[in-house]
Amino acid sequence: LAPARAIAGAFALTATYRYAVCARERRTIRRAFQHYVSPAVVDLLLRDPGRLKLGGEECAVTVLFTDLEGFTAFSEHLGPETVRARLSEHFTAMVEALLAEGATLDKFIGDSVMAYFGAPVPLADHPARACSAALAMQARMAEITARWVAEGLPRVRMRVGINSGRVVAGNMGTATVFNYTVVGDAVNLAARLEGANKTYGTSILVGDATRAAAGPGFVFREIDRVRVHGRDEPVALHELVG
């Protein structure tokens, strides 16, 4: 019995120690990343810490860009701290709408947002999720703008560009400083669609691939066919109506 008890005791102590160490490492990773990347990316790193290195993998995603038109004029009437508070109000509402549809938040760029659907957690219906998120974001933005205008502030308008396609998703940067993001032609086109809203007076423009894969639950209208930089064939622009 003595050797058996010794073996059992050693196993129990070792298992307890390893569990405590692993749990501490998981808490450390979560604390370090939860304020900088989306919950989906944090969970991925917890399951596989080896992903904390440069590299990526090809996958299909839908990319979404937003921008606030008129925010420069808006901010001229306010102090820096007030601008920060208004941006925080805007970002909070937009991120809630994005995360509700399973988006991965990539980054804030000034008054803009970049997000994508389908990485690092695959989503079969990522085009539809992106369209649903965009409509919800515009609805939330209408509420926020109404409050700001009632307070005597200039009116601002949010533009959204959405596109689907194959990208490389992973950690991009240097060996010491990097972030999880997506790169590829599909990302570039989504950014250009966002800017094209200004030309056509639209609020949400999507690419052909998103339009084809979103399903019958959405209403689109074709706006134009344009040749964008880096592409030989014209690209169809579709407005997401509802």
PDB file of C-alpha atoms in Angstrom:
ATOM      1  CA  LEU A   1       0.000   0.000   0.000  1.00  0.00           C
ATOM      2  CA  ALA A   2       2.790   2.454   0.787  1.00  0.00           C
ATOM      3  CA  PRO A   3       4.206   2.619  -2.781  1.00  0.00           C
ATOM      4  CA  ALA A   4       0.670   2.842  -4.198  1.00  0.00           C
ATOM      5  CA  ARG A   5      -0.186   5.709  -1.868  1.00  0.00           C
ATOM      6  CA  ALA A   6       3.057   7.472  -2.740  1.00  0.00           C
ATOM      7  CA  ILE A   7       2.380   7.146  -6.473  1.00  0.00           C
ATOM      8  CA  ALA A   8      -1.222   8.351  -6.065  1.00  0.00           C
ATOM      9  CA  GLY A   9      -0.144  11.268  -3.890  1.00  0.00           C
ATOM     10  CA  ALA A  10       2.592  12.309  -6.326  1.00  0.00           C
ATOM     11  CA  PHE A  11       0.155  12.110  -9.251  1.00  0.00           C
ATOM     12  CA  ALA A  12      -2.444  14.201  -7.409  1.00  0.00           C
ATOM     13  CA  LEU A  13       0.095  16.869  -6.427  1.00  0.00           C
ATOM     14  CA  THR A  14       1.542  17.006  -9.935  1.00  0.00           C
ATOM     15  CA  ALA A  15      -1.892  17.232 -11.546  1.00  0.00           C
ATOM     16  CA  THR A  16      -2.931  20.010  -9.156  1.00  0.00           C
ATOM     17  CA  TYR A  17       0.277  21.941  -9.806  1.00  0.00           C
ATOM     18  CA  ARG A  18      -0.030  21.613 -13.596  1.00  0.00           C
ATOM     19  CA  TYR A  19      -3.683  22.687 -13.489  1.00  0.00           C
ATOM     20  CA  ALA A  20      -2.810  25.746 -11.398  1.00  0.00           C
ATOM     21  CA  VAL A  21       0.032  26.735 -13.740  1.00  0.00           C
ATOM     22  CA  CYS A  22      -2.075  26.257 -16.890  1.00  0.00           C
ATOM     23  CA  ALA A  23      -4.956  28.210 -15.389  1.00  0.00           C
ATOM     24  CA  ARG A  24      -2.578  31.030 -14.479  1.00  0.00           C
ATOM     25  CA  GLU A  25      -1.179  31.108 -18.022  1.00  0.00           C
ATOM     26  CA  ARG A  26      -4.686  31.238 -19.477  1.00  0.00           C
ATOM     27  CA  ARG A  27      -5.605  34.130 -17.183  1.00  0.00           C
ATOM     28  CA  THR A  28      -2.421  35.964 -18.161  1.00  0.00           C
ATOM     29  CA  ILE A  29      -3.116  35.584 -21.893  1.00  0.00           C
ATOM     30  CA  ARG A  30      -6.737  36.662 -21.475  1.00  0.00           C
ATOM     31  CA  ARG A  31      -5.797  39.741 -19.430  1.00  0.00           C
ATOM     32  CA  ALA A  32      -3.093  40.678 -21.926  1.00  0.00           C
ATOM     33  CA  PHE A  33      -5.258  40.446 -25.025  1.00  0.00           C
ATOM     34  CA  GLN A  34      -8.889  40.962 -24.062  1.00  0.00           C
ATOM     35  CA  HIS A  35      -8.679  44.735 -24.480  1.00  0.00           C
ATOM     36  CA  TYR A  36      -6.872  44.612 -27.816  1.00  0.00           C
ATOM     37  CA  VAL A  37      -8.413  41.807 -29.888  1.00  0.00           C
ATOM     38  CA  SER A  38     -11.842  40.252 -30.217  1.00  0.00           C
ATOM     39  CA  PRO A  39     -13.011  37.490 -27.820  1.00  0.00           C
ATOM     40  CA  ALA A  40     -12.805  34.971 -30.686  1.00  0.00           C
ATOM     41  CA  VAL A  41      -9.094  35.653 -31.137  1.00  0.00           C
ATOM     42  CA  VAL A  42      -8.462  35.414 -27.375  1.00  0.00           C
ATOM     43  CA  ASP A  43     -10.190  32.023 -27.230  1.00  0.00           C
ATOM     44  CA  LEU A  44      -8.125  30.846 -30.201  1.00  0.00           C
ATOM     45  CA  LEU A  45      -4.892  31.851 -28.463  1.00  0.00           C
ATOM     46  CA  LEU A  46      -5.974  30.122 -25.256  1.00  0.00           C
ATOM     47  CA  ARG A  47      -6.624  26.895 -27.141  1.00  0.00           C
ATOM     48  CA  ASP A  48      -3.376  27.143 -29.095  1.00  0.00           C
ATOM     49  CA  PRO A  49      -0.753  29.550 -27.621  1.00  0.00           C
ATOM     50  CA  GLY A  50       1.594  28.461 -30.407  1.00  0.00           C
ATOM     51  CA  ARG A  51      -0.335  30.823 -32.695  1.00  0.00           C
ATOM     52  CA  LEU A  52       1.428  33.735 -30.992  1.00  0.00           C
ATOM     53  CA  LYS A  53       3.895  34.018 -33.861  1.00  0.00           C
ATOM     54  CA  LEU A  54       4.030  35.417 -37.374  1.00  0.00           C
ATOM     55  CA  GLY A  55       2.085  33.507 -39.985  1.00  0.00           C
ATOM     56  CA  GLY A  56      -1.358  32.997 -41.435  1.00  0.00           C
ATOM     57  CA  GLU A  57      -3.697  30.733 -43.327  1.00  0.00           C
ATOM     58  CA  GLU A  58      -5.980  31.258 -46.295  1.00  0.00           C
ATOM     59  CA  CYS A  59      -9.702  31.385 -45.636  1.00  0.00           C
ATOM     60  CA  ALA A  60     -12.951  32.902 -46.890  1.00  0.00           C
ATOM     61  CA  VAL A  61     -14.220  35.944 -45.009  1.00  0.00           C
ATOM     62  CA  THR A  62     -16.407  39.008 -45.386  1.00  0.00           C
ATOM     63  CA  VAL A  63     -14.676  42.299 -44.585  1.00  0.00           C
ATOM     64  CA  LEU A  64     -16.469  45.424 -43.370  1.00  0.00           C
ATOM     65  CA  PHE A  65     -15.178  49.002 -43.217  1.00  0.00           C
ATOM     66  CA  THR A  66     -16.942  52.070 -41.801  1.00  0.00           C
ATOM     67  CA  ASP A  67     -16.175  55.780 -41.820  1.00  0.00           C
ATOM     68  CA  LEU A  68     -17.898  58.839 -40.373  1.00  0.00           C
ATOM     69  CA  GLU A  69     -18.537  61.441 -43.061  1.00  0.00           C
ATOM     70  CA  GLY A  70     -18.531  64.969 -41.667  1.00  0.00           C
ATOM     71  CA  PHE A  71     -16.791  64.089 -38.419  1.00  0.00           C
ATOM     72  CA  THR A  72     -13.974  66.583 -39.048  1.00  0.00           C
ATOM     73  CA  ALA A  73     -16.438  69.459 -39.084  1.00  0.00           C
ATOM     74  CA  PHE A  74     -18.229  67.861 -36.147  1.00  0.00           C
ATOM     75  CA  SER A  75     -15.060  67.748 -34.024  1.00  0.00           C
ATOM     76  CA  GLU A  76     -14.162  71.377 -34.741  1.00  0.00           C
ATOM     77  CA  HIS A  77     -17.000  72.459 -32.443  1.00  0.00           C
ATOM     78  CA  LEU A  78     -15.839  70.298 -29.524  1.00  0.00           C
ATOM     79  CA  GLY A  79     -12.860  69.952 -27.209  1.00  0.00           C
ATOM     80  CA  PRO A  80     -10.565  66.892 -27.385  1.00  0.00           C
ATOM     81  CA  GLU A  81     -12.144  65.161 -24.387  1.00  0.00           C
ATOM     82  CA  THR A  82     -15.651  65.694 -25.732  1.00  0.00           C
ATOM     83  CA  VAL A  83     -14.586  64.306 -29.122  1.00  0.00           C
ATOM     84  CA  ARG A  84     -13.179  61.241 -27.360  1.00  0.00           C
ATOM     85  CA  ALA A  85     -16.452  60.741 -25.457  1.00  0.00           C
ATOM     86  CA  ARG A  86     -18.550  61.047 -28.631  1.00  0.00           C
ATOM     87  CA  LEU A  87     -16.293  58.631 -30.505  1.00  0.00           C
ATOM     88  CA  SER A  88     -16.496  56.209 -27.599  1.00  0.00           C
ATOM     89  CA  GLU A  89     -20.298  56.394 -27.708  1.00  0.00           C
ATOM     90  CA  HIS A  90     -20.237  55.701 -31.443  1.00  0.00           C
ATOM     91  CA  PHE A  91     -17.684  52.869 -31.248  1.00  0.00           C
ATOM     92  CA  THR A  92     -19.500  51.181 -28.356  1.00  0.00           C
ATOM     93  CA  ALA A  93     -22.748  50.971 -30.326  1.00  0.00           C
ATOM     94  CA  MET A  94     -21.025  49.824 -33.524  1.00  0.00           C
ATOM     95  CA  VAL A  95     -18.946  47.129 -31.822  1.00  0.00           C
ATOM     96  CA  GLU A  96     -22.003  45.778 -30.003  1.00  0.00           C
ATOM     97  CA  ALA A  97     -23.778  45.373 -33.353  1.00  0.00           C
ATOM     98  CA  LEU A  98     -20.718  43.713 -34.901  1.00  0.00           C
ATOM     99  CA  LEU A  99     -20.091  41.270 -32.068  1.00  0.00           C
ATOM    100  CA  ALA A 100     -23.770  40.322 -31.977  1.00  0.00           C
ATOM    101  CA  GLU A 101     -23.246  38.851 -35.472  1.00  0.00           C
ATOM    102  CA  GLY A 102     -19.981  37.093 -34.590  1.00  0.00           C
ATOM    103  CA  ALA A 103     -17.574  39.622 -36.129  1.00  0.00           C
ATOM    104  CA  THR A 104     -13.896  39.861 -35.286  1.00  0.00           C
ATOM    105  CA  LEU A 105     -12.972  43.469 -34.567  1.00  0.00           C
ATOM    106  CA  ASP A 106      -9.718  44.290 -36.338  1.00  0.00           C
ATOM    107  CA  LYS A 107      -8.963  47.906 -35.471  1.00  0.00           C
ATOM    108  CA  PHE A 108     -10.139  51.473 -35.025  1.00  0.00           C
ATOM    109  CA  ILE A 109      -8.625  53.905 -37.543  1.00  0.00           C
ATOM    110  CA  GLY A 110      -9.438  57.450 -36.456  1.00  0.00           C
ATOM    111  CA  ASP A 111     -13.242  57.502 -36.661  1.00  0.00           C
ATOM    112  CA  SER A 112     -13.345  54.334 -38.772  1.00  0.00           C
ATOM    113  CA  VAL A 113     -13.831  50.661 -37.917  1.00  0.00           C
ATOM    114  CA  MET A 114     -12.461  47.558 -39.645  1.00  0.00           C
ATOM    115  CA  ALA A 115     -13.978  44.161 -38.875  1.00  0.00           C
ATOM    116  CA  TYR A 116     -14.391  40.814 -40.595  1.00  0.00           C
ATOM    117  CA  PHE A 117     -16.551  37.705 -40.370  1.00  0.00           C
ATOM    118  CA  GLY A 118     -15.265  34.131 -40.765  1.00  0.00           C
ATOM    119  CA  ALA A 119     -11.859  34.255 -39.054  1.00  0.00           C
ATOM    120  CA  PRO A 120     -10.392  33.010 -36.812  1.00  0.00           C
ATOM    121  CA  VAL A 121     -13.657  31.139 -36.197  1.00  0.00           C
ATOM    122  CA  PRO A 122     -15.138  29.918 -39.540  1.00  0.00           C
ATOM    123  CA  LEU A 123     -18.696  31.069 -40.268  1.00  0.00           C
ATOM    124  CA  ALA A 124     -20.577  29.482 -43.153  1.00  0.00           C
ATOM    125  CA  ASP A 125     -22.962  32.452 -43.433  1.00  0.00           C
ATOM    126  CA  HIS A 126     -20.414  35.255 -43.032  1.00  0.00           C
ATOM    127  CA  PRO A 127     -21.816  37.383 -45.933  1.00  0.00           C
ATOM    128  CA  ALA A 128     -25.304  37.390 -44.406  1.00  0.00           C
ATOM    129  CA  ARG A 129     -23.919  38.162 -40.953  1.00  0.00           C
ATOM    130  CA  ALA A 130     -21.994  41.138 -42.316  1.00  0.00           C
ATOM    131  CA  CYS A 131     -25.101  42.502 -44.048  1.00  0.00           C
ATOM    132  CA  SER A 132     -27.197  42.086 -40.899  1.00  0.00           C
ATOM    133  CA  ALA A 133     -24.514  43.825 -38.839  1.00  0.00           C
ATOM    134  CA  ALA A 134     -24.317  46.737 -41.304  1.00  0.00           C
ATOM    135  CA  LEU A 135     -28.083  47.315 -41.175  1.00  0.00           C
ATOM    136  CA  ALA A 136     -28.059  47.164 -37.369  1.00  0.00           C
ATOM    137  CA  MET A 137     -25.120  49.585 -37.233  1.00  0.00           C
ATOM    138  CA  GLN A 138     -26.904  52.102 -39.451  1.00  0.00           C
ATOM    139  CA  ALA A 139     -30.015  51.845 -37.266  1.00  0.00           C
ATOM    140  CA  ARG A 140     -27.940  52.490 -34.140  1.00  0.00           C
ATOM    141  CA  MET A 141     -26.130  55.341 -35.894  1.00  0.00           C
ATOM    142  CA  ALA A 142     -29.447  56.999 -36.752  1.00  0.00           C
ATOM    143  CA  GLU A 143     -30.345  57.023 -33.047  1.00  0.00           C
ATOM    144  CA  ILE A 144     -26.979  58.481 -32.059  1.00  0.00           C
ATOM    145  CA  THR A 145     -27.089  61.150 -34.771  1.00  0.00           C
ATOM    146  CA  ALA A 146     -30.598  62.207 -33.723  1.00  0.00           C
ATOM    147  CA  ARG A 147     -29.357  62.779 -30.164  1.00  0.00           C
ATOM    148  CA  TRP A 148     -26.322  64.745 -31.364  1.00  0.00           C
ATOM    149  CA  VAL A 149     -28.402  66.950 -33.670  1.00  0.00           C
ATOM    150  CA  ALA A 150     -30.876  67.600 -30.828  1.00  0.00           C
ATOM    151  CA  GLU A 151     -27.910  68.888 -28.812  1.00  0.00           C
ATOM    152  CA  GLY A 152     -27.081  71.352 -31.582  1.00  0.00           C
ATOM    153  CA  LEU A 153     -24.156  69.423 -33.078  1.00  0.00           C
ATOM    154  CA  PRO A 154     -23.561  69.021 -36.836  1.00  0.00           C
ATOM    155  CA  ARG A 155     -25.053  65.989 -38.546  1.00  0.00           C
ATOM    156  CA  VAL A 156     -22.684  63.142 -39.426  1.00  0.00           C
ATOM    157  CA  ARG A 157     -23.253  60.147 -41.686  1.00  0.00           C
ATOM    158  CA  MET A 158     -21.698  56.699 -41.555  1.00  0.00           C
ATOM    159  CA  ARG A 159     -20.536  54.942 -44.718  1.00  0.00           C
ATOM    160  CA  VAL A 160     -20.121  51.151 -44.835  1.00  0.00           C
ATOM    161  CA  GLY A 161     -18.276  49.014 -47.383  1.00  0.00           C
ATOM    162  CA  ILE A 162     -18.578  45.200 -47.430  1.00  0.00           C
ATOM    163  CA  ASN A 163     -16.862  42.598 -49.590  1.00  0.00           C
ATOM    164  CA  SER A 164     -16.348  38.819 -49.453  1.00  0.00           C
ATOM    165  CA  GLY A 165     -13.464  36.738 -50.735  1.00  0.00           C
ATOM    166  CA  ARG A 166     -10.349  34.693 -50.014  1.00  0.00           C
ATOM    167  CA  VAL A 167      -7.781  36.311 -47.713  1.00  0.00           C
ATOM    168  CA  VAL A 168      -4.820  35.376 -45.565  1.00  0.00           C
ATOM    169  CA  ALA A 169      -5.731  35.615 -41.871  1.00  0.00           C
ATOM    170  CA  GLY A 170      -3.082  35.548 -39.166  1.00  0.00           C
ATOM    171  CA  ASN A 171      -0.467  37.509 -37.286  1.00  0.00           C
ATOM    172  CA  MET A 172       1.074  40.223 -39.476  1.00  0.00           C
ATOM    173  CA  GLY A 173       3.943  42.523 -38.594  1.00  0.00           C
ATOM    174  CA  THR A 174       7.462  41.888 -37.314  1.00  0.00           C
ATOM    175  CA  ALA A 175       8.922  39.092 -35.210  1.00  0.00           C
ATOM    176  CA  THR A 176       8.394  41.162 -32.057  1.00  0.00           C
ATOM    177  CA  VAL A 177       5.367  43.355 -32.824  1.00  0.00           C
ATOM    178  CA  PHE A 178       2.349  42.020 -34.727  1.00  0.00           C
ATOM    179  CA  ASN A 179      -1.422  41.862 -34.725  1.00  0.00           C
ATOM    180  CA  TYR A 180      -4.031  39.399 -35.940  1.00  0.00           C
ATOM    181  CA  THR A 181      -5.610  40.694 -39.147  1.00  0.00           C
ATOM    182  CA  VAL A 182      -6.594  39.781 -42.706  1.00  0.00           C
ATOM    183  CA  VAL A 183      -4.887  40.820 -45.944  1.00  0.00           C
ATOM    184  CA  GLY A 184      -5.763  40.348 -49.590  1.00  0.00           C
ATOM    185  CA  ASP A 185      -7.540  41.860 -52.562  1.00  0.00           C
ATOM    186  CA  ALA A 186     -10.941  41.292 -50.937  1.00  0.00           C
ATOM    187  CA  VAL A 187      -9.894  43.593 -48.076  1.00  0.00           C
ATOM    188  CA  ASN A 188      -8.756  46.333 -50.461  1.00  0.00           C
ATOM    189  CA  LEU A 189     -12.025  46.226 -52.389  1.00  0.00           C
ATOM    190  CA  ALA A 190     -14.087  46.489 -49.175  1.00  0.00           C
ATOM    191  CA  ALA A 191     -12.174  49.660 -48.260  1.00  0.00           C
ATOM    192  CA  ARG A 192     -12.794  51.121 -51.725  1.00  0.00           C
ATOM    193  CA  LEU A 193     -16.501  50.310 -51.512  1.00  0.00           C
ATOM    194  CA  GLU A 194     -16.730  52.245 -48.267  1.00  0.00           C
ATOM    195  CA  GLY A 195     -15.236  55.313 -49.950  1.00  0.00           C
ATOM    196  CA  ALA A 196     -17.445  54.926 -53.030  1.00  0.00           C
ATOM    197  CA  ASN A 197     -20.520  55.659 -50.911  1.00  0.00           C
ATOM    198  CA  LYS A 198     -19.475  59.305 -50.950  1.00  0.00           C
ATOM    199  CA  THR A 199     -19.684  59.440 -54.752  1.00  0.00           C
ATOM    200  CA  TYR A 200     -23.092  57.755 -55.032  1.00  0.00           C
ATOM    201  CA  GLY A 201     -24.740  59.185 -51.906  1.00  0.00           C
ATOM    202  CA  THR A 202     -25.334  55.681 -50.515  1.00  0.00           C
ATOM    203  CA  SER A 203     -24.827  54.332 -46.994  1.00  0.00           C
ATOM    204  CA  ILE A 204     -23.914  50.661 -47.513  1.00  0.00           C
ATOM    205  CA  LEU A 205     -22.198  49.335 -50.637  1.00  0.00           C
ATOM    206  CA  VAL A 206     -21.346  45.649 -51.096  1.00  0.00           C
ATOM    207  CA  GLY A 207     -19.421  43.728 -53.723  1.00  0.00           C
ATOM    208  CA  ASP A 208     -20.671  41.103 -56.141  1.00  0.00           C
ATOM    209  CA  ALA A 209     -19.453  38.174 -54.026  1.00  0.00           C
ATOM    210  CA  THR A 210     -21.298  39.394 -50.938  1.00  0.00           C
ATOM    211  CA  ARG A 211     -24.434  40.114 -52.930  1.00  0.00           C
ATOM    212  CA  ALA A 212     -24.428  36.599 -54.403  1.00  0.00           C
ATOM    213  CA  ALA A 213     -23.782  34.804 -51.106  1.00  0.00           C
ATOM    214  CA  ALA A 214     -25.908  36.862 -48.700  1.00  0.00           C
ATOM    215  CA  GLY A 215     -29.061  34.906 -49.467  1.00  0.00           C
ATOM    216  CA  PRO A 216     -32.688  35.898 -50.133  1.00  0.00           C
ATOM    217  CA  GLY A 217     -33.156  37.737 -46.846  1.00  0.00           C
ATOM    218  CA  PHE A 218     -31.783  41.056 -48.113  1.00  0.00           C
ATOM    219  CA  VAL A 219     -32.755  43.656 -50.688  1.00  0.00           C
ATOM    220  CA  PHE A 220     -30.070  45.100 -52.972  1.00  0.00           C
ATOM    221  CA  ARG A 221     -30.015  47.404 -55.961  1.00  0.00           C
ATOM    222  CA  GLU A 222     -27.178  47.616 -58.435  1.00  0.00           C
ATOM    223  CA  ILE A 223     -25.702  51.120 -58.467  1.00  0.00           C
ATOM    224  CA  ASP A 224     -22.973  51.002 -61.093  1.00  0.00           C
ATOM    225  CA  ARG A 225     -20.160  49.005 -62.652  1.00  0.00           C
ATOM    226  CA  VAL A 226     -16.725  50.558 -62.199  1.00  0.00           C
ATOM    227  CA  ARG A 227     -13.134  49.631 -62.876  1.00  0.00           C
ATOM    228  CA  VAL A 228     -11.095  49.902 -59.672  1.00  0.00           C
ATOM    229  CA  HIS A 229      -7.335  50.172 -59.363  1.00  0.00           C
ATOM    230  CA  GLY A 230      -5.598  46.824 -59.818  1.00  0.00           C
ATOM    231  CA  ARG A 231      -8.497  45.111 -61.624  1.00  0.00           C
ATOM    232  CA  ASP A 232      -9.014  44.748 -65.367  1.00  0.00           C
ATOM    233  CA  GLU A 233     -12.698  43.825 -65.245  1.00  0.00           C
ATOM    234  CA  PRO A 234     -15.384  46.237 -63.986  1.00  0.00           C
ATOM    235  CA  VAL A 235     -16.775  45.586 -60.506  1.00  0.00           C
ATOM    236  CA  ALA A 236     -20.515  45.785 -59.781  1.00  0.00           C
ATOM    237  CA  LEU A 237     -21.521  47.963 -56.859  1.00  0.00           C
ATOM    238  CA  HIS A 238     -24.677  47.001 -54.962  1.00  0.00           C
ATOM    239  CA  GLU A 239     -26.445  49.094 -52.356  1.00  0.00           C
ATOM    240  CA  LEU A 240     -27.781  47.144 -49.367  1.00  0.00           C
ATOM    241  CA  VAL A 241     -31.274  48.591 -49.003  1.00  0.00           C
ATOM    242  CA  GLY A 242     -32.766  46.442 -46.249  1.00  0.00           C
TER     243      GLY A 242
END
